Short mmCIF file of C-alpha atoms in Angstrom, two decimals:
data_model
loop_
_atom_site.label_atom_id
_atom_site.label_comp_id
_atom_site.label_asym_id
_atom_site.label_seq_id
_atom_site.Cartn_x
_atom_site.Cartn_y
_atom_site.Cartn_z
CA UNK A 1 -2.42 -15.24 13.36
CA UNK A 2 -5.98 -16.35 12.72
CA UNK A 3 -6.29 -19.76 11.03
CA UNK A 4 -8.55 -19.34 8.01
CA UNK A 5 -9.43 -21.29 4.89
CA UNK A 6 -8.99 -19.33 1.69
CA UNK A 7 -11.05 -21.69 -0.42
CA UNK A 8 -13.92 -21.51 2.07
CA UNK A 9 -13.71 -17.81 2.89
CA UNK A 10 -17.44 -17.25 2.63
CA UNK A 11 -18.47 -19.85 5.16
CA UNK A 12 -15.42 -19.76 7.40
CA UNK A 13 -14.30 -16.13 7.44
CA UNK A 14 -17.86 -15.04 8.06
CA UNK A 15 -18.67 -17.78 10.56
CA UNK A 16 -19.52 -16.56 14.03
CA UNK A 17 -17.11 -19.06 15.51
CA UNK A 18 -13.34 -19.10 15.43
CA UNK A 19 -11.58 -19.60 12.08
CA UNK A 20 -11.25 -23.03 10.57
CA UNK A 21 -8.72 -25.09 8.65
CA UNK A 22 -6.95 -24.49 5.37
CA UNK A 23 -8.63 -25.71 2.19
CA UNK A 24 -6.51 -28.80 1.77
CA UNK A 25 -6.89 -30.21 5.27
CA UNK A 26 -3.84 -31.63 6.95
CA UNK A 27 -3.71 -35.41 6.50
CA UNK A 28 -5.31 -37.31 9.33
CA UNK A 29 -2.08 -39.16 9.96
CA UNK A 30 -0.36 -35.83 10.66
CA UNK A 31 -3.00 -34.92 13.22
CA UNK A 32 -2.50 -38.26 14.92
CA UNK A 33 1.24 -37.75 15.04
CA UNK A 34 0.78 -34.24 16.43
CA UNK A 35 -1.34 -35.53 19.32
CA UNK A 36 0.80 -38.51 20.34
CA UNK A 37 2.42 -36.72 23.25
CA UNK A 38 -0.92 -35.29 24.38
CA UNK A 39 -2.45 -38.77 24.37
CA UNK A 40 0.28 -40.31 26.49
CA UNK A 41 -0.42 -40.92 30.16
CA UNK A 42 1.09 -38.26 32.39
CA UNK A 43 3.79 -40.60 33.66
CA UNK A 44 4.99 -41.38 30.11
CA UNK A 45 5.88 -37.79 29.26
CA UNK A 46 9.52 -36.87 29.64
CA UNK A 47 9.85 -33.90 32.01
CA UNK A 48 10.58 -30.55 30.47
CA UNK A 49 14.09 -29.29 31.27
CA UNK A 50 14.62 -26.48 33.73
CA UNK A 51 14.55 -22.95 32.34
CA UNK A 52 17.66 -22.12 30.32
CA UNK A 53 19.13 -18.68 29.60
CA UNK A 54 21.78 -17.27 27.27
CA UNK A 55 23.26 -13.83 26.73
CA UNK A 56 22.66 -12.21 23.34
CA UNK A 57 22.83 -8.81 21.70
CA UNK A 58 21.07 -7.05 18.85
CA UNK A 59 21.10 -3.66 17.18
CA UNK A 60 17.69 -2.14 17.91
CA UNK A 61 16.73 1.41 17.08
CA UNK A 62 20.28 1.98 15.84
CA UNK A 63 21.94 0.98 19.12
CA UNK A 64 23.44 -2.25 20.43
CA UNK A 65 21.42 -3.82 23.23
CA UNK A 66 22.65 -6.66 25.44
CA UNK A 67 19.92 -8.89 26.82
CA UNK A 68 19.14 -12.32 28.29
CA UNK A 69 17.00 -14.83 26.38
CA UNK A 70 15.27 -17.45 28.52
CA UNK A 71 13.14 -20.45 27.55
CA UNK A 72 11.21 -22.28 30.24
CA UNK A 73 7.83 -23.69 31.21
CA UNK A 74 5.12 -22.84 33.72
CA UNK A 75 2.84 -25.60 35.08
CA UNK A 76 -0.92 -25.24 34.86
CA UNK A 77 -2.67 -26.88 37.83
CA UNK A 78 -6.25 -27.85 38.52
CA UNK A 79 -8.16 -27.00 41.70
CA UNK A 80 -6.59 -29.99 43.45
CA UNK A 81 -3.05 -28.89 42.65
CA UNK A 82 -2.44 -31.53 39.98
CA UNK A 83 -0.42 -30.39 36.96
CA UNK A 84 -2.67 -30.67 33.92
CA UNK A 85 -0.56 -28.75 31.43
CA UNK A 86 2.73 -26.97 30.84
CA UNK A 87 3.02 -23.63 29.05
CA UNK A 88 6.33 -22.82 27.39
CA UNK A 89 7.47 -19.22 27.24
CA UNK A 90 10.34 -17.29 25.68
CA UNK A 91 11.44 -14.22 27.62
CA UNK A 92 13.85 -11.46 26.67
CA UNK A 93 15.00 -9.29 29.55
CA UNK A 94 17.59 -6.53 29.86
CA UNK A 95 19.72 -7.00 32.99
CA UNK A 96 20.64 -4.12 35.24
CA UNK A 97 17.41 -2.20 34.73
CA UNK A 98 15.14 -1.26 37.63
CA UNK A 99 12.24 -3.47 38.68
CA UNK A 100 9.88 -0.80 37.36
CA UNK A 101 11.00 -1.47 33.78
CA UNK A 102 7.93 -2.46 31.73
CA UNK A 103 7.30 -6.08 30.83
CA UNK A 104 5.05 -7.02 27.91
CA UNK A 105 3.30 -10.38 27.48
CA UNK A 106 2.66 -11.40 23.89
CA UNK A 107 0.05 -13.78 22.45
CA UNK A 108 -0.77 -14.84 18.93
CA UNK A 109 -4.14 -16.26 17.97
CA UNK A 110 -5.61 -18.99 15.79
CA UNK A 111 -6.84 -20.42 18.09
CA UNK A 112 -3.90 -22.76 17.65
CA UNK A 113 -1.08 -20.32 16.83
CA UNK A 114 2.16 -20.13 18.77
CA UNK A 115 3.64 -16.72 19.62
CA UNK A 116 6.45 -17.16 17.08
CA UNK A 117 4.93 -14.65 14.63
CA UNK A 118 5.08 -11.73 17.05
CA UNK A 119 8.38 -13.04 18.40
CA UNK A 120 10.39 -13.65 15.22
CA UNK A 121 8.43 -11.36 12.94
CA UNK A 122 7.29 -8.25 14.78
CA UNK A 123 8.69 -7.25 18.18
CA UNK A 124 11.32 -9.74 19.36
CA UNK A 125 15.04 -8.86 19.13
CA UNK A 126 15.63 -11.31 16.28
CA UNK A 127 13.55 -11.97 13.19
CA UNK A 128 13.38 -14.47 10.36
CA UNK A 129 12.36 -13.38 6.89
CA UNK A 130 8.74 -14.16 6.02
CA UNK A 131 5.67 -12.46 4.66
CA UNK A 132 7.23 -10.70 1.66
CA UNK A 133 6.34 -11.43 -1.94
CA UNK A 134 8.78 -13.98 -3.29
CA UNK A 135 9.48 -15.71 0.04
CA UNK A 136 9.50 -19.50 -0.19
CA UNK A 137 9.22 -22.28 2.42
CA UNK A 138 12.70 -23.51 1.44
CA UNK A 139 14.40 -20.18 2.18
CA UNK A 140 17.14 -20.40 4.88
CA UNK A 141 15.59 -19.97 8.34
CA UNK A 142 18.31 -17.64 9.60
CA UNK A 143 17.73 -15.16 12.40
CA UNK A 144 18.85 -11.54 12.04
CA UNK A 145 18.66 -8.51 14.32
CA UNK A 146 15.24 -6.87 14.34
CA UNK A 147 15.71 -3.08 14.27
CA UNK A 148 11.97 -2.63 14.98
CA UNK A 149 12.00 -4.69 18.19
CA UNK A 150 10.40 -3.29 21.33
CA UNK A 151 13.05 -4.76 23.65
CA UNK A 152 14.91 -1.50 24.22
CA UNK A 153 11.87 -0.03 26.00
CA UNK A 154 10.18 -3.13 27.48
CA UNK A 155 11.08 -6.67 28.47
CA UNK A 156 9.19 -9.22 26.40
CA UNK A 157 7.56 -12.55 27.34
CA UNK A 158 6.10 -14.63 24.51
CA UNK A 159 3.57 -17.23 25.63
CA UNK A 160 2.50 -20.33 23.71
CA UNK A 161 -0.94 -21.59 24.77
CA UNK A 162 -1.47 -25.31 25.35
CA UNK A 163 -1.22 -27.26 22.11
CA UNK A 164 0.97 -24.65 20.40
CA UNK A 165 4.73 -24.38 20.23
CA UNK A 166 6.09 -26.93 22.71
CA UNK A 167 3.32 -26.28 25.26
CA UNK A 168 1.42 -29.44 26.13
CA UNK A 169 -1.47 -30.92 28.04
CA UNK A 170 -0.93 -33.61 30.67
CA UNK A 171 -4.48 -34.91 30.72
CA UNK A 172 -6.88 -36.76 28.42
CA UNK A 173 -8.65 -35.31 25.39
CA UNK A 174 -11.96 -34.56 27.08
CA UNK A 175 -10.36 -32.88 30.09
CA UNK A 176 -8.02 -30.98 27.76
CA UNK A 177 -10.90 -29.49 25.80
CA UNK A 178 -12.62 -28.44 29.01
CA UNK A 179 -9.50 -26.97 30.62
CA UNK A 180 -7.87 -25.31 27.61
CA UNK A 181 -9.84 -25.30 24.34
CA UNK A 182 -12.61 -22.79 24.97
CA UNK A 183 -12.63 -19.02 25.31
CA UNK A 184 -13.40 -18.84 29.03
CA UNK A 185 -10.86 -21.43 30.21
CA UNK A 186 -8.30 -19.95 27.83
CA UNK A 187 -8.49 -16.57 29.57
CA UNK A 188 -8.38 -18.06 33.06
CA UNK A 189 -5.30 -20.26 32.69
CA UNK A 190 -3.34 -17.80 30.53
CA UNK A 191 -3.98 -15.03 33.07
CA UNK A 192 -2.60 -17.33 35.76
CA UNK A 193 0.48 -17.99 33.59
CA UNK A 194 1.08 -14.23 33.42
CA UNK A 195 0.64 -13.97 37.20
CA UNK A 196 2.99 -16.91 37.86
CA UNK A 197 5.73 -15.51 35.59
CA UNK A 198 5.55 -12.15 37.37
CA UNK A 199 5.65 -13.86 40.77
CA UNK A 200 8.55 -16.18 39.90
CA UNK A 201 10.62 -13.38 38.39
CA UNK A 202 9.94 -10.75 41.09
CA UNK A 203 8.21 -8.41 38.63
CA UNK A 204 4.93 -7.70 40.40
CA UNK A 205 5.83 -4.01 40.76
CA UNK A 206 6.79 -3.55 37.11
CA UNK A 207 4.53 -1.81 34.65
CA UNK A 208 2.71 -4.56 32.77
CA UNK A 209 1.50 -4.56 29.18
CA UNK A 210 -0.27 -7.02 26.89
CA UNK A 211 -0.02 -7.43 23.13
CA UNK A 212 -2.07 -9.85 21.05
CA UNK A 213 -2.37 -10.52 17.35
CA UNK A 214 -5.56 -11.66 15.59
CA UNK A 215 -7.35 -14.04 17.99
CA UNK A 216 -4.65 -12.86 20.40
CA UNK A 217 -6.27 -9.43 20.00
CA UNK A 218 -9.53 -11.10 21.02
CA UNK A 219 -7.75 -12.45 24.11
CA UNK A 220 -6.04 -9.28 25.27
CA UNK A 221 -9.02 -7.18 26.49
CA UNK A 222 -10.42 -10.19 28.31
CA UNK A 223 -7.02 -10.99 29.85
CA UNK A 224 -6.63 -7.39 30.98
CA UNK A 225 -10.03 -7.31 32.68
CA UNK A 226 -9.58 -10.72 34.31
CA UNK A 227 -6.09 -9.83 35.57
CA UNK A 228 -7.39 -6.52 36.94
CA UNK A 229 -10.45 -7.85 38.70
CA UNK A 230 -9.66 -11.47 39.59
CA UNK A 231 -5.89 -11.80 40.04
CA UNK A 232 -5.10 -8.29 41.22
CA UNK A 233 -2.67 -7.44 38.42
CA UNK A 234 -3.08 -3.96 36.93
CA UNK A 235 -2.34 -3.57 33.23
CA UNK A 236 -0.72 -0.32 32.09
CA UNK A 237 -1.59 -0.80 28.44
CA UNK A 238 -2.62 -3.17 25.69
CA UNK A 239 -1.90 -3.36 21.98
CA UNK A 240 -4.23 -5.27 19.67
CA UNK A 241 -2.54 -6.23 16.39
CA UNK A 242 -4.96 -7.01 13.53
CA UNK A 243 -7.49 -8.02 16.21
CA UNK A 244 -10.44 -10.38 15.82
CA UNK A 245 -12.57 -8.23 18.09
CA UNK A 246 -16.19 -8.72 17.09
CA UNK A 247 -16.99 -12.10 15.49
CA UNK A 248 -20.71 -11.37 14.96
CA UNK A 249 -19.89 -8.27 12.90
CA UNK A 250 -18.25 -10.36 10.19
CA UNK A 251 -20.86 -13.11 10.32
CA UNK A 252 -22.94 -13.72 7.22
CA UNK A 253 -25.64 -15.64 9.07
CA UNK A 254 -27.82 -12.54 9.18
CA UNK A 255 -28.74 -12.07 5.50
CA UNK A 256 -30.01 -8.54 6.21
CA UNK A 257 -26.90 -7.01 7.72
CA UNK A 258 -24.60 -4.97 5.47
CA UNK A 259 -21.80 -5.09 8.08
CA UNK A 260 -19.71 -7.93 6.60
CA UNK A 261 -19.71 -6.25 3.20
CA UNK A 262 -19.04 -2.83 4.71
CA UNK A 263 -16.10 -4.09 6.76
CA UNK A 264 -14.49 -5.89 3.81
CA UNK A 265 -14.88 -3.22 1.13
CA UNK A 266 -12.27 -0.70 2.38
CA UNK A 267 -9.64 -3.46 2.64
CA UNK A 268 -10.45 -4.58 -0.90
CA UNK A 269 -10.15 -0.99 -2.09
CA UNK A 270 -6.83 -0.59 -0.25
CA UNK A 271 -5.45 -3.65 -2.03
CA UNK A 272 -6.59 -2.24 -5.37
CA UNK A 273 -5.09 1.19 -4.66
CA UNK A 274 -1.78 -0.40 -3.68
CA UNK A 275 -1.70 -2.35 -6.96
CA UNK A 276 -2.16 0.96 -8.73
CA UNK A 277 0.74 2.50 -6.82
CA UNK A 278 -1.45 4.88 -4.82
CA UNK A 279 -0.41 5.72 -1.24
CA UNK A 280 -2.57 4.35 1.55
CA UNK A 281 -3.49 7.00 4.07
CA UNK A 282 -6.49 8.87 5.41
CA UNK A 283 -6.55 11.09 2.32
CA UNK A 284 -6.99 8.20 -0.11
CA UNK A 285 -9.07 5.96 2.15
CA UNK A 286 -11.25 8.64 3.77
CA UNK A 287 -13.60 8.96 0.75
CA UNK A 288 -13.92 5.16 0.59
CA UNK A 289 -14.96 4.98 4.24
CA UNK A 290 -17.41 7.86 3.79
CA UNK A 291 -19.07 6.11 0.84
CA UNK A 292 -19.03 2.81 2.71
CA UNK A 293 -21.05 4.08 5.66
CA UNK A 294 -23.45 6.25 3.64
CA UNK A 295 -24.43 5.56 0.03
CA UNK A 296 -23.24 1.94 0.09
CA UNK A 297 -25.46 1.09 3.05
CA UNK A 298 -28.44 2.87 1.52
CA UNK A 299 -28.11 1.05 -1.80
CA UNK A 300 -27.39 -2.26 -0.11
CA UNK A 301 -30.52 -2.10 2.02
CA UNK A 302 -32.60 -1.15 -1.01
CA UNK A 303 -31.93 -4.68 -2.23
CA UNK A 304 -31.52 -6.16 -5.73
CA UNK A 305 -35.19 -5.43 -6.34
CA UNK A 306 -34.18 -1.78 -6.75
CA UNK A 307 -32.31 -1.98 -10.06
CA UNK A 308 -31.13 1.63 -10.00
CA UNK A 309 -29.64 1.28 -6.51
CA UNK A 310 -28.01 -2.07 -7.37
CA UNK A 311 -26.58 -0.70 -10.64
CA UNK A 312 -25.12 2.25 -8.74
CA UNK A 313 -23.71 0.06 -5.94
CA UNK A 314 -22.20 -2.47 -8.37
CA UNK A 315 -20.50 0.19 -10.48
CA UNK A 316 -18.92 1.81 -7.43
CA UNK A 317 -17.79 -1.52 -5.93
CA UNK A 318 -16.21 -2.49 -9.27
CA UNK A 319 -14.39 0.85 -9.35
CA UNK A 320 -13.09 0.48 -5.81
CA UNK A 321 -12.05 -3.18 -6.05
CA UNK A 322 -10.69 -3.10 -9.60
CA UNK A 323 -12.79 -6.13 -10.56
CA UNK A 324 -14.63 -6.67 -13.84
CA UNK A 325 -17.82 -4.54 -13.70
CA UNK A 326 -19.82 -7.29 -15.42
CA UNK A 327 -18.80 -9.81 -12.76
CA UNK A 328 -19.56 -7.39 -9.93
CA UNK A 329 -23.01 -6.56 -11.36
CA UNK A 330 -23.78 -10.26 -11.69
CA UNK A 331 -23.06 -10.50 -7.93
CA UNK A 332 -25.31 -7.49 -7.20
CA UNK A 333 -22.28 -5.65 -5.90
CA UNK A 334 -21.80 -8.15 -3.08
CA UNK A 335 -18.25 -9.35 -3.67
CA UNK A 336 -17.14 -12.03 -1.23
CA UNK A 337 -13.53 -12.37 -0.15
CA UNK A 338 -12.82 -15.63 -1.98
CA UNK A 339 -14.01 -14.21 -5.31
CA UNK A 340 -12.00 -11.02 -4.82
CA UNK A 341 -8.79 -12.88 -4.04
CA UNK A 342 -9.14 -15.20 -7.03
CA UNK A 343 -10.21 -12.57 -9.55
CA UNK A 344 -7.72 -9.76 -8.87
CA UNK A 345 -4.87 -11.71 -10.54
CA UNK A 346 -6.80 -14.25 -12.61
CA UNK A 347 -5.17 -13.07 -15.86
CA UNK A 348 -1.80 -14.03 -14.36
CA UNK A 349 -3.05 -17.36 -13.00
CA UNK A 350 -2.42 -16.20 -9.43
CA UNK A 351 -4.45 -15.92 -6.24
CA UNK A 352 -4.10 -13.46 -3.34
CA UNK A 353 -3.81 -14.14 0.37
CA UNK A 354 -6.62 -13.40 2.78
CA UNK A 355 -3.92 -12.08 5.14
CA UNK A 356 -2.53 -9.68 2.50
CA UNK A 357 -4.37 -9.52 -0.80
CA UNK A 358 -1.22 -8.43 -2.63
CA UNK A 359 0.80 -11.43 -1.49
CA UNK A 360 0.18 -13.88 -4.33
CA UNK A 361 1.00 -17.39 -5.49
CA UNK A 362 0.10 -19.40 -8.56
CA UNK A 363 -3.26 -21.14 -8.54
CA UNK A 364 -2.48 -24.88 -8.87
CA UNK A 365 -5.87 -25.47 -10.54
CA UNK A 366 -6.72 -22.23 -12.38
CA UNK A 367 -9.34 -23.89 -14.61
CA UNK A 368 -11.26 -25.42 -11.73
CA UNK A 369 -14.62 -23.90 -10.84
CA UNK A 370 -13.85 -24.61 -7.18
CA UNK A 371 -10.94 -23.14 -5.26
CA UNK A 372 -8.38 -25.90 -4.63
CA UNK A 373 -5.53 -24.22 -2.84
CA UNK A 374 -4.31 -23.19 0.58
CA UNK A 375 -3.70 -19.59 1.52
CA UNK A 376 -0.41 -18.58 -0.16
CA UNK A 377 0.93 -16.54 2.77
CA UNK A 378 -0.13 -18.93 5.52
CA UNK A 379 1.53 -21.94 3.91
CA UNK A 380 4.69 -20.00 3.02
CA UNK A 381 5.53 -18.83 6.53
CA UNK A 382 5.08 -22.05 8.52
CA UNK A 383 8.42 -23.58 7.47
CA UNK A 384 10.78 -20.65 8.14
CA UNK A 385 9.16 -19.67 11.44
CA UNK A 386 9.07 -23.26 12.72
CA UNK A 387 12.64 -24.08 11.71
CA UNK A 388 14.01 -20.81 13.07
CA UNK A 389 12.21 -21.15 16.41
CA UNK A 390 13.15 -24.80 16.95
CA UNK A 391 16.80 -24.01 16.21
CA UNK A 392 16.71 -21.00 18.54
CA UNK A 393 15.15 -22.91 21.45
CA UNK A 394 16.99 -26.23 21.19
CA UNK A 395 20.33 -25.23 19.64
CA UNK A 396 21.02 -21.59 20.50
CA UNK A 397 19.42 -21.41 23.95
CA UNK A 398 19.99 -25.11 24.57
CA UNK A 399 16.56 -25.92 26.04
CA UNK A 400 16.61 -29.51 24.87
CA UNK A 401 13.29 -31.06 23.90
CA UNK A 402 12.55 -33.63 21.23
CA UNK A 403 8.82 -32.98 20.78
CA UNK A 404 7.23 -31.51 17.68
CA UNK A 405 6.89 -27.71 17.61
CA UNK A 406 3.45 -26.50 16.50
CA UNK A 407 3.65 -23.03 14.97
CA UNK A 408 0.06 -23.52 13.79
CA UNK A 409 -1.94 -26.35 15.31
CA UNK A 410 -4.92 -27.28 13.18
CA UNK A 411 -5.77 -29.88 15.81
CA UNK A 412 -6.31 -27.19 18.46
CA UNK A 413 -8.33 -25.15 16.00
CA UNK A 414 -10.57 -28.12 15.15
CA UNK A 415 -11.18 -29.00 18.81
CA UNK A 416 -11.87 -25.43 19.93
CA UNK A 417 -15.27 -24.92 21.54
CA UNK A 418 -16.72 -22.08 19.50
CA UNK A 419 -18.97 -20.60 22.16
CA UNK A 420 -19.56 -17.03 21.06
CA UNK A 421 -21.53 -15.84 24.06
CA UNK A 422 -18.55 -13.82 25.26
CA UNK A 423 -17.61 -10.48 23.75
CA UNK A 424 -14.10 -9.02 24.04
CA UNK A 425 -15.43 -5.52 23.32
CA UNK A 426 -17.45 -5.70 26.53
CA UNK A 427 -14.32 -6.46 28.55
CA UNK A 428 -12.42 -3.79 26.61
CA UNK A 429 -14.99 -1.20 27.68
CA UNK A 430 -14.86 -2.36 31.32
CA UNK A 431 -11.05 -2.50 31.48
CA UNK A 432 -10.76 1.04 30.11
CA UNK A 433 -13.44 2.33 32.46
CA UNK A 434 -11.66 0.88 35.50
CA UNK A 435 -8.26 2.38 34.70
CA UNK A 436 -8.14 5.88 33.18
CA UNK A 437 -4.34 5.59 32.86
CA UNK A 438 -4.39 2.48 30.66
CA UNK A 439 -2.97 3.04 27.16
CA UNK A 440 -4.95 1.21 24.46
CA UNK A 441 -3.78 0.88 20.86
CA UNK A 442 -5.29 -0.98 17.92
CA UNK A 443 -3.15 -1.49 14.82
CA UNK A 444 -4.00 -2.93 11.41
CA UNK A 445 -2.66 -3.44 7.91
CA UNK A 446 -4.74 -1.75 5.21
CA UNK A 447 -4.87 -4.89 3.00
CA UNK A 448 -5.95 -7.43 5.64
CA UNK A 449 -9.15 -9.30 4.77
CA UNK A 450 -8.96 -11.81 7.63
CA UNK A 451 -9.48 -9.10 10.28
CA UNK A 452 -10.24 -5.92 8.28
CA UNK A 453 -9.29 -2.61 9.83
CA UNK A 454 -12.69 -1.04 9.22
CA UNK A 455 -14.29 -3.36 11.75
CA UNK A 456 -12.14 -1.78 14.47
CA UNK A 457 -12.93 1.68 13.13
CA UNK A 458 -16.66 1.02 13.47
CA UNK A 459 -16.24 -0.46 16.97
CA UNK A 460 -14.27 2.57 18.13
CA UNK A 461 -16.99 4.90 16.85
CA UNK A 462 -19.38 3.27 19.33
CA UNK A 463 -17.13 3.55 22.40
CA UNK A 464 -17.75 6.18 25.08
CA UNK A 465 -15.21 8.96 25.37
CA UNK A 466 -14.41 8.14 29.02
CA UNK A 467 -13.84 11.86 29.43
CA UNK A 468 -10.72 11.79 27.23
CA UNK A 469 -10.62 12.42 23.46
CA UNK A 470 -9.17 9.54 21.41
CA UNK A 471 -8.83 7.26 24.42
CA UNK A 472 -8.23 4.30 22.10
CA UNK A 473 -5.64 4.94 19.39
CA UNK A 474 -6.08 3.35 15.95
CA UNK A 475 -3.20 3.11 13.47
CA UNK A 476 -3.09 1.58 10.00
CA UNK A 477 0.00 0.65 8.02
CA UNK A 478 0.80 -0.59 4.50
CA UNK A 479 0.52 -4.36 4.37
CA UNK A 480 -1.88 -7.01 5.57
CA UNK A 481 -2.51 -9.10 8.67
CA UNK A 482 1.23 -9.26 9.38
CA UNK A 483 1.99 -5.78 8.09
CA UNK A 484 5.05 -5.69 10.36
CA UNK A 485 6.80 -8.01 7.88
CA UNK A 486 7.31 -4.88 5.78
CA UNK A 487 10.30 -3.00 7.28
CA UNK A 488 8.75 0.46 6.98
CA UNK A 489 5.50 -0.68 8.61
CA UNK A 490 7.40 -2.44 11.41
CA UNK A 491 9.37 0.77 12.08
CA UNK A 492 6.18 2.85 12.12
CA UNK A 493 4.56 0.40 14.55
CA UNK A 494 7.58 0.63 16.85
CA UNK A 495 7.35 4.44 16.87
CA UNK A 496 3.63 4.48 17.65
CA UNK A 497 3.98 1.93 20.46
CA UNK A 498 6.92 3.79 21.98
CA UNK A 499 4.60 6.79 22.23
CA UNK A 500 1.97 4.63 23.95
CA UNK A 501 4.56 3.41 26.46
CA UNK A 502 5.84 6.95 27.06
CA UNK A 503 9.23 5.90 25.69
CA UNK A 504 9.77 8.61 23.07
#
C-alpha cells in the first residue's frame, strides 16, 4: 500500500518523494490522539505482553492445513543497547516440518502502512473481504479461509514497521524520525528484525524469502542486499508486489521527460479495455506498449509547437483512454491521472481509484472545479482490515493490548524524511549479481495507476541478463494495486509464486 492523494495526483503521485496524504487530511486532533503513546516517556508505556500462539486451520489449495498463529514483538535497540522501539509481528508456521522449510517475511509500504493488506488480503491463511466494487466500510469484518494463501509452501511472518499496526517507538519525536522515519534507517532496523526473528525461532538454516507491496516493494531489494552483505543472511528469493521501484521515473519535475506519461498510459488503456469487456493480456496490451515506446515518444518530444504531431498523439491517447477527444486535445494529449480518474465516469457522477481505476465511488462534489474527495478504494478498506486485524490479534490470538492499531498511519507518512538519494534498483542489481540462485518476481495489476506496471517493464528492459534469460520474472493480472483482492488474480499469483519457490 502506497499512501497517495487522489485529489492531488499530479503533484503527489509524480513527486520524487514518498506519497502523501489523502485529499481531505485527517483532522489534527486525530493525529494527536494517534501519537499519544509515542509521546509518552518510556517508563509510562505499558509493556507489551509476551508472544502468544494459537492453533488454527484453513483450507488452502483445496486441502486442510493445520498451523500455528503467533503474535509477538521484537525490541529495536540503539548502539548502547537501549530499547528505542518495538516491532510487532504476526507469524504463521506449520509445525512438524523440517527446519529447511521456507520462511517468507512480508512488508507493506506507505510509508506508514501495516502489513495487514498482504496478511488479510493476499497471502495469509485468512482473509477479510475488501477491494471489490460494492464493498463498504460498514461491511462485517469477518475472516474466512484464503484459498490463495502461500502458507502451504512457506511459513509467513508479517512485520509492521514502527508507527504502523501496534508497533511503537519508545523515544522522542526527533530521535524517532532519525531512527525509523527515513529510507536508510528503515532498511537497517527492519533487517535486524528479520535477523532477530530467525535467531529467536531457530530458523537460520531455513530458506528465506522476502515479499513487499508498493513501498514495501521499494524496501525488499534493499533489505535483501543489506541482509546478504551486512548481517550474513542469504535470501533465496524476493517478490515485489505493485512495487514503487523508481521514484524519479514517475516524477514530473523534469518537464522534458516523457517517462511519467509513458508509464501511465498503458494502465489507463488497460482500465478502458476492461470497461469495454476486453481481456487484458499480452495480445491486447502489446500494441499499446509498442506505440507507447515508439510513436508516442516521438510525437511527445516534438512538442505542442508541432500541430500535426500533437493532433496525432491526442487522437491516439483519446482512443486508448476512452476520454473525450476534445478534452484530450485541449490537454495536448498529456492526460494526468487525476483528470483520467474523474472523467472516465463523469456522466455517472463517479470517480475512479488511483489503486484500481475501475473501483469507483460517487463524487461528493461533482460540480466543483476542484477535486474534493478521498480515494474511494483507500478509504473503503481501512475499516474492515483494521477491525478484522484487531479482533484477530486481541480476541482470537489473545495478545491483549489496548493501543490504537494503525493500518495506515498518515502521521508516519507526513514525518517521513523523503531523501531520494538511494535507489532500490541499484540494490536489486547488486543482490541478483551476488546470488545467481535468487528467484526474483515482480507482479502488478494492469489497472494500477499508483505504481503502474509499465514502469517495471521499462526497468527490466535495462537490466543485464546475468547470463540467464528472464532472470527477473514479470507477471500482470486483472485488477489494480491490490489485484489479489480478485479471486482469480489471487489464484494466479499463488501459482506463479509456487513456481518461483520450486513448489509446483
